[in-house]
PDB file of C-alpha atoms in Angstrom:
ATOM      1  CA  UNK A  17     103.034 105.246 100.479  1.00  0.00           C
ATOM      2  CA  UNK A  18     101.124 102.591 102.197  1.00  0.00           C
ATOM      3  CA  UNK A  19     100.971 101.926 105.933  1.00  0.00           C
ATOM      4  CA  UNK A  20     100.417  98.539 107.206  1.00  0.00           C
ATOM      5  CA  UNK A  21      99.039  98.045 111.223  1.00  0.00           C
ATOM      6  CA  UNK A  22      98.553  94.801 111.973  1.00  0.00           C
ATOM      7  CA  UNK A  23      96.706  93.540 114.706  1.00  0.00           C
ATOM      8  CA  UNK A  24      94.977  90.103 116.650  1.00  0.00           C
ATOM      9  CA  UNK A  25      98.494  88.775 118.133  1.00  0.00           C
ATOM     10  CA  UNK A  26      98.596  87.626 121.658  1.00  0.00           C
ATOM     11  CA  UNK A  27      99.360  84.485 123.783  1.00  0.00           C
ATOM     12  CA  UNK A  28      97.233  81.284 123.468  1.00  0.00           C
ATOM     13  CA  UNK A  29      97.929  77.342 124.596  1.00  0.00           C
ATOM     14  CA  UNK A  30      99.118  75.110 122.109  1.00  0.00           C
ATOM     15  CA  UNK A  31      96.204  73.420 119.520  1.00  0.00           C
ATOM     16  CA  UNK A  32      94.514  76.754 120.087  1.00  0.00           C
ATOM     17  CA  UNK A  33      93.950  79.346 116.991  1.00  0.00           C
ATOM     18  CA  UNK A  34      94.557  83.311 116.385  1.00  0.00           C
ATOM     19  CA  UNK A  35      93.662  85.405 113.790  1.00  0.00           C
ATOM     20  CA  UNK A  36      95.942  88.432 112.894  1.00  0.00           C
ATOM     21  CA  UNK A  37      94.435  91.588 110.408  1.00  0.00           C
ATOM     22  CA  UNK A  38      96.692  93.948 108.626  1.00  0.00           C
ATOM     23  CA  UNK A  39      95.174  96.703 107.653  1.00  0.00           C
ATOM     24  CA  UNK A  40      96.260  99.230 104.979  1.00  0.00           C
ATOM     25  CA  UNK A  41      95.600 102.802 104.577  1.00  0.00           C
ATOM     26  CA  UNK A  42      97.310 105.500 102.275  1.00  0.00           C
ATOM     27  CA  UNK A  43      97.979 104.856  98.592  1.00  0.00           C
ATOM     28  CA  UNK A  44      95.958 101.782  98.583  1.00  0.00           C
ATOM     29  CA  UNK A  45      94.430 101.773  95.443  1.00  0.00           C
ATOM     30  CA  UNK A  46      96.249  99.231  92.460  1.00  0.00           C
ATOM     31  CA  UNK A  47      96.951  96.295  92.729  1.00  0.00           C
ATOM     32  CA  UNK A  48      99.115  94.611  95.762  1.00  0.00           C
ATOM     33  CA  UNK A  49      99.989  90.886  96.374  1.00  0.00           C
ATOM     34  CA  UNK A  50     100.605  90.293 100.160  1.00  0.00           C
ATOM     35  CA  UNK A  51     102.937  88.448 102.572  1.00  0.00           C
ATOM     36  CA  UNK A  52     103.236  87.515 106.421  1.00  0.00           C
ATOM     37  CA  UNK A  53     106.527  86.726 108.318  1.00  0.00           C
ATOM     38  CA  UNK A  54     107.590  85.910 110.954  1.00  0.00           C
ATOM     39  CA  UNK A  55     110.954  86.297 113.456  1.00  0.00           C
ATOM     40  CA  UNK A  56     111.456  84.220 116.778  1.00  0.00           C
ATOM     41  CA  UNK A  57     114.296  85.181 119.169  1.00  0.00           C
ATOM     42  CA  UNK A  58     117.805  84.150 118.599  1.00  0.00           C
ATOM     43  CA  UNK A  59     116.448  83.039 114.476  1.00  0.00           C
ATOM     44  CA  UNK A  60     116.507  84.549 111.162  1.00  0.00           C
ATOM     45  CA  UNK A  61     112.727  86.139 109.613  1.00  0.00           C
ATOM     46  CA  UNK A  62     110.926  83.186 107.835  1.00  0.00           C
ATOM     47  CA  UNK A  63     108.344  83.313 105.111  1.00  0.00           C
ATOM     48  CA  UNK A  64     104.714  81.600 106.287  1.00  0.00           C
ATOM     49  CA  UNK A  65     102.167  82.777 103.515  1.00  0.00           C
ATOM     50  CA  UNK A  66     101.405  85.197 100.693  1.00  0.00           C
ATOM     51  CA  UNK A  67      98.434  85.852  98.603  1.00  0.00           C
ATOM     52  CA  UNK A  68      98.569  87.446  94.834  1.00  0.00           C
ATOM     53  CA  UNK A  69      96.632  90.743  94.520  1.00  0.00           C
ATOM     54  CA  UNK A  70      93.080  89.043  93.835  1.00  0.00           C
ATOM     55  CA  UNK A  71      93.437  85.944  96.158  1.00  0.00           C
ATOM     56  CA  UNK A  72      93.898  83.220  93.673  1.00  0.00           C
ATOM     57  CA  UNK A  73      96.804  82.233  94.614  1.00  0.00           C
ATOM     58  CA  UNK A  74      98.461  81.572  97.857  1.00  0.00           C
ATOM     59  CA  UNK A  75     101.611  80.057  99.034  1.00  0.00           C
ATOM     60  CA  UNK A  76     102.610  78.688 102.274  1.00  0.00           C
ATOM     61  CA  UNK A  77     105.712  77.630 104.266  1.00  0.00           C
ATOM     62  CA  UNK A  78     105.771  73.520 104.796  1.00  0.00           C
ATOM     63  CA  UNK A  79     105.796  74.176 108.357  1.00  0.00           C
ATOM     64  CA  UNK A  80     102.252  75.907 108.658  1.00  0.00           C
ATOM     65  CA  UNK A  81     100.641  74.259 105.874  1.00  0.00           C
ATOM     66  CA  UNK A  82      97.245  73.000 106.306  1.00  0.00           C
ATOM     67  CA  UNK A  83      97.117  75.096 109.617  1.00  0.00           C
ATOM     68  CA  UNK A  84      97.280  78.505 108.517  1.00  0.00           C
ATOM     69  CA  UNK A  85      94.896  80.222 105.845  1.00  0.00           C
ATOM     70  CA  UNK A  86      95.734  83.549 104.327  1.00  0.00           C
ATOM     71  CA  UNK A  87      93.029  85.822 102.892  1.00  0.00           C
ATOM     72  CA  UNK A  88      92.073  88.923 102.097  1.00  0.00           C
ATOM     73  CA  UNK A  89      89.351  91.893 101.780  1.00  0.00           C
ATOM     74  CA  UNK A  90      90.074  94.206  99.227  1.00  0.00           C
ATOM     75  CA  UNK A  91      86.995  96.423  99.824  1.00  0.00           C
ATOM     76  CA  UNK A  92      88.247  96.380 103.289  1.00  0.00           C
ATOM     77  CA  UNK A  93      91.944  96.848 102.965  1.00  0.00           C
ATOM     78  CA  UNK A  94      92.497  94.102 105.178  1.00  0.00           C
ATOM     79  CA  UNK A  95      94.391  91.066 105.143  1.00  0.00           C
ATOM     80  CA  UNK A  96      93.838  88.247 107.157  1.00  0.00           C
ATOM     81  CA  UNK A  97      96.052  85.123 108.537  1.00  0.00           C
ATOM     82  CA  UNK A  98      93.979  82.475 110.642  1.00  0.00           C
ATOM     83  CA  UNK A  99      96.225  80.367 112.419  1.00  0.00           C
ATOM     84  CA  UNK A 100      94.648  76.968 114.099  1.00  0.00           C
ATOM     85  CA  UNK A 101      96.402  74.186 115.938  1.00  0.00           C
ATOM     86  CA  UNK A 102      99.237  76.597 116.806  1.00  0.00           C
ATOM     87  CA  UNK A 103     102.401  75.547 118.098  1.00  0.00           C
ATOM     88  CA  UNK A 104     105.133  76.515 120.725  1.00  0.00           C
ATOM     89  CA  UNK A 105     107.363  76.817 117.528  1.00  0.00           C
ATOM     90  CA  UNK A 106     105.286  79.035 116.272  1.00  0.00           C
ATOM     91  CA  UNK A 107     105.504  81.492 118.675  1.00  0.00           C
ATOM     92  CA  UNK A 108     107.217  84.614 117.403  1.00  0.00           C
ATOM     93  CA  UNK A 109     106.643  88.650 116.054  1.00  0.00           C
ATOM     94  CA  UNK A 110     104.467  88.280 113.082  1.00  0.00           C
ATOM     95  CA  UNK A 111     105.234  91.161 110.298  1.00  0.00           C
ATOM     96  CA  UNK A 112     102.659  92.167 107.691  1.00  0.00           C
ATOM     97  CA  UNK A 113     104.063  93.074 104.138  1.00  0.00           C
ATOM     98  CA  UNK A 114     102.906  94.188 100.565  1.00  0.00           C
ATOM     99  CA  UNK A 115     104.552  94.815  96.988  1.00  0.00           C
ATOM    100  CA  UNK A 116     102.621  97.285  94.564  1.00  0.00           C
ATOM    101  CA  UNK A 117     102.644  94.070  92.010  1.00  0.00           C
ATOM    102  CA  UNK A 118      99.928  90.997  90.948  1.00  0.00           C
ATOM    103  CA  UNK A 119     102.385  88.411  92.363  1.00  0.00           C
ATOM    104  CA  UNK A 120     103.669  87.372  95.680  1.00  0.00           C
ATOM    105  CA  UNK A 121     107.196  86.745  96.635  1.00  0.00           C
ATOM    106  CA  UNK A 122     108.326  84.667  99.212  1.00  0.00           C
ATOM    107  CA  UNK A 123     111.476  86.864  99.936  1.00  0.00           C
ATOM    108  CA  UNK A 124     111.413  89.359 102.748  1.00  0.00           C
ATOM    109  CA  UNK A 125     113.180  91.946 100.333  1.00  0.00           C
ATOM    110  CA  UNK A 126     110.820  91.729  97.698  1.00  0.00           C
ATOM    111  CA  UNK A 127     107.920  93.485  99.586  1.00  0.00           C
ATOM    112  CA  UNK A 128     107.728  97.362  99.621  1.00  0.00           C
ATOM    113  CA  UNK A 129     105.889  97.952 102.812  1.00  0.00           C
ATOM    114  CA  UNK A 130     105.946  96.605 106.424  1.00  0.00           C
ATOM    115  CA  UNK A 131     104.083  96.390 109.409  1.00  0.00           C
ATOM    116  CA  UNK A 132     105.648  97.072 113.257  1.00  0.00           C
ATOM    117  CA  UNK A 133     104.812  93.330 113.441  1.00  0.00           C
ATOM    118  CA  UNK A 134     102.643  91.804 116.601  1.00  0.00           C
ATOM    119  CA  UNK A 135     103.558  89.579 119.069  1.00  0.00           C
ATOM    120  CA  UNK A 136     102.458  86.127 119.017  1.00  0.00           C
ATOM    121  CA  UNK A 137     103.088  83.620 121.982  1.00  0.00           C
ATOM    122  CA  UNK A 138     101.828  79.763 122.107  1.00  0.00           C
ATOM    123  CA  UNK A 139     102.371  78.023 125.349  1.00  0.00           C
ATOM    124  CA  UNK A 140     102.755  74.776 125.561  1.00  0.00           C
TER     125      UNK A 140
END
């Protein structure tokens, strides 16, 4: 099993920047790609960005692209999303997941393990 605790939400004014950490601990050794997500009230869980197992490849959602950069520290078991020129629409629980394979997924169900999610709120 792998737990995932993510951390670094919080509210800041729109064009500002946050950046969340997930860490791991448990069965972390292998190989895991990574994902965030993220659910605002009243709308269904969206994909923003994943990262294969050993970073070289990323994908992100149109609607953070070119503002949002995800990354990762293996040696740390930490994943990291930097968010800049945030958004009111952006504002929403961000949720942490990984999948025990090389490649990412952009579907919700294909990750194995999930954060509690933190709490991010841009005013405008």
């Amino acid at each position: 099993q792998v737990q995932l605790v993510e951390s670094g939400g919080g509210l800041v004014q729109a064009g500002g920047s946050l950046t969340l950490s997930c860490a791991a601990s448990g069965r972390t050794s292998g190989t895991y790609a990574v994902g965030w997500f993220r659910q605002a009230p009243g709308k269904e869980r969206e994909f923003v960005a994943a990262l294969s197992w050993d970073g070289g490849r990323t994908a992100y959602a149109d609607s953070v692209k070119g503002r949002f950069t995800i990354s990762r520290d293996n040696a740390k078991n930490t994943v990291y999303l930097q968010m800049n020129s945030l958004k009111p629409e952006d504002t929403a629980v961000y949720v942490c997941t990984a999948r025990p394979y090389r490649d990412y997924c952009s579907a919700y169900v294909c990750y194995n393990y999930y954060g509690q999610g933190t709490q991010v709120t841009v005013s405008s």
